[in-house]
mmCIF file of C-alpha atoms in Angstrom:
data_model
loop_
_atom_site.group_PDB
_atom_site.id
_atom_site.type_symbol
_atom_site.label_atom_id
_atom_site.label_comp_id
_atom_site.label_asym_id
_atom_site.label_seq_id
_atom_site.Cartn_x
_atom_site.Cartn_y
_atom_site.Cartn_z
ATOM 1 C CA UNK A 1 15.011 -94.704 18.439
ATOM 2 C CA UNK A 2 18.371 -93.322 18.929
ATOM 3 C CA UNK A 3 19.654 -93.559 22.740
ATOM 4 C CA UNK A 4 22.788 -92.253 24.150
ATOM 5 C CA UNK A 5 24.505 -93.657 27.203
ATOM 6 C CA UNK A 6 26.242 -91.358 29.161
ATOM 7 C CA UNK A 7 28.315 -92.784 32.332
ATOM 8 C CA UNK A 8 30.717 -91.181 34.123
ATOM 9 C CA UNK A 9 31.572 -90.572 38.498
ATOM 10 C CA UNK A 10 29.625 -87.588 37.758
ATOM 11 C CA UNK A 11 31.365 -86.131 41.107
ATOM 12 C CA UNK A 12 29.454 -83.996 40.594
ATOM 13 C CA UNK A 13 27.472 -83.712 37.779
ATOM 14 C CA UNK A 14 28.262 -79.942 35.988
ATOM 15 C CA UNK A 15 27.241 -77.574 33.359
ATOM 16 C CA UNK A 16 29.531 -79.288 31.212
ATOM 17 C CA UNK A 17 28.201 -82.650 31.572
ATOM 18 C CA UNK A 18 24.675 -81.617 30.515
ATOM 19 C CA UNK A 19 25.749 -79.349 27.862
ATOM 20 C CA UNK A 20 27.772 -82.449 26.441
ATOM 21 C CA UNK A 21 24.169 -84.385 26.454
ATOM 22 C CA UNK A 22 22.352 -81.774 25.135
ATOM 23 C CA UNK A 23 25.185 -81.041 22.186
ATOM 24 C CA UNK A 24 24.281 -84.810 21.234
ATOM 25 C CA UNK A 25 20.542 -84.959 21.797
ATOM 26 C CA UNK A 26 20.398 -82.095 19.470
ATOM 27 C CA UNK A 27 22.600 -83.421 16.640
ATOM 28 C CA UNK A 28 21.692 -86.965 16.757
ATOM 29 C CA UNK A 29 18.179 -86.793 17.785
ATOM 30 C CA UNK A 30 18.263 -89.117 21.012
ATOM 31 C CA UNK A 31 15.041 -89.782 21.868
ATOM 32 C CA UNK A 32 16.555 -90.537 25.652
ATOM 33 C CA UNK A 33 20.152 -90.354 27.317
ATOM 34 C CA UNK A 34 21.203 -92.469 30.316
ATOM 35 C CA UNK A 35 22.905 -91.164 32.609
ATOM 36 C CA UNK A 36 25.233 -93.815 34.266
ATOM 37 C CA UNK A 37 27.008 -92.744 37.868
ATOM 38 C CA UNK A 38 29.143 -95.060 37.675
ATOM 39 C CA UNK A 39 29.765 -97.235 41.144
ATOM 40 C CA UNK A 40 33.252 -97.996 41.237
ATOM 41 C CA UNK A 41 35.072 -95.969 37.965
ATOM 42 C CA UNK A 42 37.995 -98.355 37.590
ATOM 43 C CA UNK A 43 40.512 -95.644 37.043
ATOM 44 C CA UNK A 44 39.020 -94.020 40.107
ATOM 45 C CA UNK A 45 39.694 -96.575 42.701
ATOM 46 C CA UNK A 46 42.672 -95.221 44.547
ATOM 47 C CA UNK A 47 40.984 -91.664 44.312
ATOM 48 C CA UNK A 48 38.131 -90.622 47.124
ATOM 49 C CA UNK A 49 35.038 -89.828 45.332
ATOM 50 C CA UNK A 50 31.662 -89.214 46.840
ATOM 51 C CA UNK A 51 29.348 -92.307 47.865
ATOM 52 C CA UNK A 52 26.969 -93.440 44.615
ATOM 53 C CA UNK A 53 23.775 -92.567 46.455
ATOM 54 C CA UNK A 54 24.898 -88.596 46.611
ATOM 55 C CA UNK A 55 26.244 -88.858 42.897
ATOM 56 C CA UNK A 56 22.732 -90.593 41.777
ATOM 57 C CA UNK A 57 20.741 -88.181 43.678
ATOM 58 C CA UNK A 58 22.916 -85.232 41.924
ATOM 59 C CA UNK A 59 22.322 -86.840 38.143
ATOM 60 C CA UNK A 60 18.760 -87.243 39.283
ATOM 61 C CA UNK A 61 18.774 -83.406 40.408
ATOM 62 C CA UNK A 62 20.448 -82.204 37.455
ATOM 63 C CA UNK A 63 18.306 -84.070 34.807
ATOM 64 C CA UNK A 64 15.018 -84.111 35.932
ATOM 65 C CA UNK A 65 14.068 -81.286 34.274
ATOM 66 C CA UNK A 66 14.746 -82.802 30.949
ATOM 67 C CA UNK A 67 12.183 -84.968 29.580
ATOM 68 C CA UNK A 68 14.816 -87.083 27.175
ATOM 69 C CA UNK A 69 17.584 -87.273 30.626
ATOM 70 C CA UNK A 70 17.172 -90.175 32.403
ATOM 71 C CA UNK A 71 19.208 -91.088 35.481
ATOM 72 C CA UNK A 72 19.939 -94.868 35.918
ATOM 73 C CA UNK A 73 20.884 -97.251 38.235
ATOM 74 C CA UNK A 74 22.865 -99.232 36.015
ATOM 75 C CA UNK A 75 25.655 -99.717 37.843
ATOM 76 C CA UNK A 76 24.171 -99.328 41.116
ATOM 77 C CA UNK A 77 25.976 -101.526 44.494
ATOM 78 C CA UNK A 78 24.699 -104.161 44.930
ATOM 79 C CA UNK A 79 22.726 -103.231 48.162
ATOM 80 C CA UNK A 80 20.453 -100.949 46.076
ATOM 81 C CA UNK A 81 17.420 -102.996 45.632
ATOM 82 C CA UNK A 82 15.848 -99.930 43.795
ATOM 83 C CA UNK A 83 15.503 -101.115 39.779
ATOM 84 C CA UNK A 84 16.952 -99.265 37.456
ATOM 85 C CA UNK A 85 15.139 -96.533 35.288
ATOM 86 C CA UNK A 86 15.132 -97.113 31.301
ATOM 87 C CA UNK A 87 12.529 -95.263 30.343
ATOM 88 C CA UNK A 88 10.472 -98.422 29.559
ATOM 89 C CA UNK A 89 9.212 -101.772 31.408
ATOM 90 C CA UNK A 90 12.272 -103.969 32.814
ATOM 91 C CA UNK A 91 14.737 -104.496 35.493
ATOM 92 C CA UNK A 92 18.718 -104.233 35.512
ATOM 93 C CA UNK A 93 20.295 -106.304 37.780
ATOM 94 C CA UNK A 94 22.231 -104.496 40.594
ATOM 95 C CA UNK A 95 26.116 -104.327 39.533
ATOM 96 C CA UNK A 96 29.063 -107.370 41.408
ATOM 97 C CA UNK A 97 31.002 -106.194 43.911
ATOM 98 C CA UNK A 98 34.212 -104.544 42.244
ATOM 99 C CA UNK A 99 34.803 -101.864 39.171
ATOM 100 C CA UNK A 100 32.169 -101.140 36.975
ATOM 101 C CA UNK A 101 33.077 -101.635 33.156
ATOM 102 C CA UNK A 102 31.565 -99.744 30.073
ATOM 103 C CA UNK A 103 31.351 -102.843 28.090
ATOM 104 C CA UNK A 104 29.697 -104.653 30.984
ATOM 105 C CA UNK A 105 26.900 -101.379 31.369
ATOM 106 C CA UNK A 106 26.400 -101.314 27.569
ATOM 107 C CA UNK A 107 25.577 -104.921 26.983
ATOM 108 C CA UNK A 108 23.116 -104.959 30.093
ATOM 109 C CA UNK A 109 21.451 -101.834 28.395
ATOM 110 C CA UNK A 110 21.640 -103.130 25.153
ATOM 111 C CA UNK A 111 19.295 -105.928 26.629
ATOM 112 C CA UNK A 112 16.542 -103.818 27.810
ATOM 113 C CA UNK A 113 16.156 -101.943 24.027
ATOM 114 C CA UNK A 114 14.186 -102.896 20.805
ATOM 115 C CA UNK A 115 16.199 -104.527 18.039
ATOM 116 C CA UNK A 116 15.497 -101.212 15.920
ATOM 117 C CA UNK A 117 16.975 -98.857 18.700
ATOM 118 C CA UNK A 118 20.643 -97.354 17.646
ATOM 119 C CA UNK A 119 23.050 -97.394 20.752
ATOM 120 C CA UNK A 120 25.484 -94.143 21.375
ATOM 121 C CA UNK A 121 28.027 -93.539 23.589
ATOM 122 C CA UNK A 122 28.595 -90.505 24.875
ATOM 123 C CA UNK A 123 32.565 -89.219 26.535
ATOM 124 C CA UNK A 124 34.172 -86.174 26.548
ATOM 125 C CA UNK A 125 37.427 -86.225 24.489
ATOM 126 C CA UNK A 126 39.912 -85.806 27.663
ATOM 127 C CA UNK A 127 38.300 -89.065 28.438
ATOM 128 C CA UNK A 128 37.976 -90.498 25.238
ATOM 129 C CA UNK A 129 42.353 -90.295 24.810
ATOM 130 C CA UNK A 130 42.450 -93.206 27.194
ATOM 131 C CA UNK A 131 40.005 -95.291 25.946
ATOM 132 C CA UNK A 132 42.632 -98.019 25.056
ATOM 133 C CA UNK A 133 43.307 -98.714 28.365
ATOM 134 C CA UNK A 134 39.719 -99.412 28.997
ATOM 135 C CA UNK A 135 38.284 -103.030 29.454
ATOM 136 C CA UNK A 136 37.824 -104.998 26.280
ATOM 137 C CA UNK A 137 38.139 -101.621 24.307
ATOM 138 C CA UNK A 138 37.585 -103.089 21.090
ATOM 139 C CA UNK A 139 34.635 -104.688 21.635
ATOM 140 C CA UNK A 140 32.965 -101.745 23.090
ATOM 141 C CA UNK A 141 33.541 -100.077 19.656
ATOM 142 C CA UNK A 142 31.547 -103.380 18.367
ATOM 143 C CA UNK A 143 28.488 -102.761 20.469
ATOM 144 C CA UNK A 144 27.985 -99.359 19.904
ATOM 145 C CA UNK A 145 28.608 -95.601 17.945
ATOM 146 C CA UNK A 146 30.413 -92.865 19.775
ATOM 147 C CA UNK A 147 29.701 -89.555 20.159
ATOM 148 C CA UNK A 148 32.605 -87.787 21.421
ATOM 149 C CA UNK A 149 32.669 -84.144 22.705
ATOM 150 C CA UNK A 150 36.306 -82.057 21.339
ATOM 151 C CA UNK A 151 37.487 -78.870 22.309
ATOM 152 C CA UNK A 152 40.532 -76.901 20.922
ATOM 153 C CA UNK A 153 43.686 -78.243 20.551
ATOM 154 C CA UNK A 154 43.161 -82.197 19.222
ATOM 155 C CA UNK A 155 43.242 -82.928 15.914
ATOM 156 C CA UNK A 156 41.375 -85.609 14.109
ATOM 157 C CA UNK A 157 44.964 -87.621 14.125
ATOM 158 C CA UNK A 158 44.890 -87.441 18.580
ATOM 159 C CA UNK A 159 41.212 -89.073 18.031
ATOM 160 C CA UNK A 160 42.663 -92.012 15.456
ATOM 161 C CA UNK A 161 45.548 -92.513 17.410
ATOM 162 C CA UNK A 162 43.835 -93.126 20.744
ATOM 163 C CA UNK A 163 42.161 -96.073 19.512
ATOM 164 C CA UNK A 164 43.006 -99.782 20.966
ATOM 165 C CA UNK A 165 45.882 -100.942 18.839
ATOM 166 C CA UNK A 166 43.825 -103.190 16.306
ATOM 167 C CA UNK A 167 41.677 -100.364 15.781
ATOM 168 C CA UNK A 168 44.131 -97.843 14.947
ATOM 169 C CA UNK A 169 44.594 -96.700 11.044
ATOM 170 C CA UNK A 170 48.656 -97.019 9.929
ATOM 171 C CA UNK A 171 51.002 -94.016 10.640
ATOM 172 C CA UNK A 172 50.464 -93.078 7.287
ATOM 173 C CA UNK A 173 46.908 -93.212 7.142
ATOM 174 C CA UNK A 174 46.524 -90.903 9.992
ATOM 175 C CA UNK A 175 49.265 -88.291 9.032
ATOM 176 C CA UNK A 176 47.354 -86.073 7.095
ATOM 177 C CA UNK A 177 44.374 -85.668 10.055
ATOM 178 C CA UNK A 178 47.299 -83.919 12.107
ATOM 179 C CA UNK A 179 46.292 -80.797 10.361
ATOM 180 C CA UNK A 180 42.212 -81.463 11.009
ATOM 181 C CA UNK A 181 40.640 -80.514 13.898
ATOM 182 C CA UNK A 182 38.729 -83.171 15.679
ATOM 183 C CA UNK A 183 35.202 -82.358 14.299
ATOM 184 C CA UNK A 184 33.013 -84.570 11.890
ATOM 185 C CA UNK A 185 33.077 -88.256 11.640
ATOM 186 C CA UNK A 186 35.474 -90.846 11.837
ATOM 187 C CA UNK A 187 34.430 -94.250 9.965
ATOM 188 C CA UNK A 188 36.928 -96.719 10.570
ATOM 189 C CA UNK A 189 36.611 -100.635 10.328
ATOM 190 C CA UNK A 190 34.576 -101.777 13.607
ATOM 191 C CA UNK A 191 34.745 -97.920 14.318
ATOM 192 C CA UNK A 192 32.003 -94.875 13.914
ATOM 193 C CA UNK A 193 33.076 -92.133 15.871
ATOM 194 C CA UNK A 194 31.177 -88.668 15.766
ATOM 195 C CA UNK A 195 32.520 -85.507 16.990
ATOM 196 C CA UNK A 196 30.638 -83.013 18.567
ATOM 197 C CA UNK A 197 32.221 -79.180 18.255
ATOM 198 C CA UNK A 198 33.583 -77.375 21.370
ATOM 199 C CA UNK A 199 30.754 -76.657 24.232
ATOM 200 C CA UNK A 200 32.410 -73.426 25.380
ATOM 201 C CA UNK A 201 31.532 -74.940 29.191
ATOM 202 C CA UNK A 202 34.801 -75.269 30.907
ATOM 203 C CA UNK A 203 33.050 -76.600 33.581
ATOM 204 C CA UNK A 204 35.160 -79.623 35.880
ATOM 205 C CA UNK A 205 34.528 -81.776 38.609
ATOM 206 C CA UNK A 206 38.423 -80.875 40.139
ATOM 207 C CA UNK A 207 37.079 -77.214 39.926
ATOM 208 C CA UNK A 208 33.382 -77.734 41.721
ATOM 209 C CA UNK A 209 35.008 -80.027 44.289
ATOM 210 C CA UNK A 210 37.898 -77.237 45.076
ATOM 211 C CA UNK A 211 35.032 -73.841 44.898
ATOM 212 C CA UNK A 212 32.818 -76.414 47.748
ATOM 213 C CA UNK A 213 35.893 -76.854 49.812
ATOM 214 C CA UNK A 214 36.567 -73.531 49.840
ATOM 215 C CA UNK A 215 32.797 -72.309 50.224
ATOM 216 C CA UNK A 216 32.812 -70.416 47.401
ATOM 217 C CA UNK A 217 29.397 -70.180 45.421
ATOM 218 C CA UNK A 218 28.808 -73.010 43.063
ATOM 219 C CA UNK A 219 26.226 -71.324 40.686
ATOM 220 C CA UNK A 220 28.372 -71.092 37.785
ATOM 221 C CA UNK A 221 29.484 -74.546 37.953
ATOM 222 C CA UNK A 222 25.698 -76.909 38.041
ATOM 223 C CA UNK A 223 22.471 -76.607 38.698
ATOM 224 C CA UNK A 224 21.198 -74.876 41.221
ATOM 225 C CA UNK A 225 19.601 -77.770 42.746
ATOM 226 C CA UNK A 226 22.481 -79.979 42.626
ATOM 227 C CA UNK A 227 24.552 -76.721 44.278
ATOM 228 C CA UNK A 228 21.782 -76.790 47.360
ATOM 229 C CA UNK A 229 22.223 -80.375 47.710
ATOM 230 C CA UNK A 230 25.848 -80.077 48.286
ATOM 231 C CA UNK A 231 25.469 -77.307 50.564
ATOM 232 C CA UNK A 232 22.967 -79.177 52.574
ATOM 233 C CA UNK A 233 24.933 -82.287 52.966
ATOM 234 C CA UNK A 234 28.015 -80.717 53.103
ATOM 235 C CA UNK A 235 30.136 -82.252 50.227
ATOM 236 C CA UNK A 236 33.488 -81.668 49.246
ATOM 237 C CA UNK A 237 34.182 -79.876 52.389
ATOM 238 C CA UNK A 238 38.222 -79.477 52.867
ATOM 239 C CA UNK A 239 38.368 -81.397 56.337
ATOM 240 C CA UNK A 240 35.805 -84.884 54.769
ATOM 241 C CA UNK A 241 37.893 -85.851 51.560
ATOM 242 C CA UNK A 242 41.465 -85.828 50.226
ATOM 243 C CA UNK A 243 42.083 -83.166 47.199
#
């Protein structure tokens, strides 16, 4: 089976996350996506995000209505006892105190699926430019495909060139895909990256967070489940979080 892991702060979970998962599930038949809030994003840490329990309980909102979605608890603190959903038998040990890394969430999935199951990672392509900075980088690339979701204005070349340094083609390998929009495949040594075509859902976290603080409708944004449970527990308001 083909599964797709999908993390993220999901703060909150939007339109343009679940488009992104359904773009993939339809192209690369994934039989099931996890959805990974992540705990402590390590490029999130100086940044006040929502606890994990609301963001969980948001993906949970926001997916359950989708037989292949599965929220998990992956990276869940370690006070959450609960174990983690994979859509099969099996527990996932609760996540160490401290920032939650990809590599460390893939391999701990990786251990709960069958030998014939095909591992993809889903990121949107903002995301995706930084993923050299990311913990052992290159050996995330090892462990799994990609599945990467462009919009206009990158080029194949802005996908090649944000790979970890001994993952990156030459200069001159990479100078005609200036000219190529970032759509297709990219097969690299150690690297399969697949890109999925703009999603026309301009959807963003920065934008749901700033329509909550100022009490503007949310509708357009998520689900409308996941827009009640905001109102109800009053996230995002102006006065409980930094901008």
């Amino acid at each position: 089976m083909n599964i797709g892991l999908f993390g993220g702060t999901f703060d909150p979970i939007h339109h343009g996350h679940t488009a992104l998962a359904q773009g993939a599930q339809e192209q690369f038949q994934l039989g099931c996506i996890h959805f990974v809030p992540a705990n402590v994003p390590p490029h999130k840490q100086r940044h006040v995000i929502a606890s994990y329990f609301h963001r969980y309980a948001m993906v949970a909102l926001a997916t359950m209505n989708e037989k292949a979605f599965v929220p998990s608890l992956l990276e869940a603190p370690a006070e959450c006892t609960a174990i983690a959903v994979t859509g099969k038998k099996g527990q996932a040990e609760p996540t160490k105190p401290g920032a939650n890394y990809s590599i460390d969430t893939v391999r701990r999935l990786k251990q709960t699926l069958k030998k014939s199951d095909h591992l993809f990672f889903l990121i949107g392509i903002d995301a995706f430019k930084d993923i050299a900075t990311w913990h052992e980088a290159e050996a995330l690339f090892r462990e799994c495909e990609f599945i990467v979701a462009s919009r206009p204005g990158y080029s194949l070349a802005d996908v090649a060139n944000a790979l970890p340094e001994t993952l990156r083609p030459r200069p001159e390998v990479t100078r005609p895909f200036h000219k190529q929009p970032a759509k297709g495949d990219l097969v690299l040594p150690g690297v399969t990256i697949h890109l999925l075509g703009d999603l026309h859902q301009p959807a963003s976290a920065t934008a749901v967070r700033q329509a909550a603080a100022a009490g503007k409708p949310l509708g357009r944004f998520l689900d409308a489940d996941v827009a009640e449970y905001i109102k109800k527990m009053g996230l995002y308001r102006a006065a409980s979080r930094e901008s």
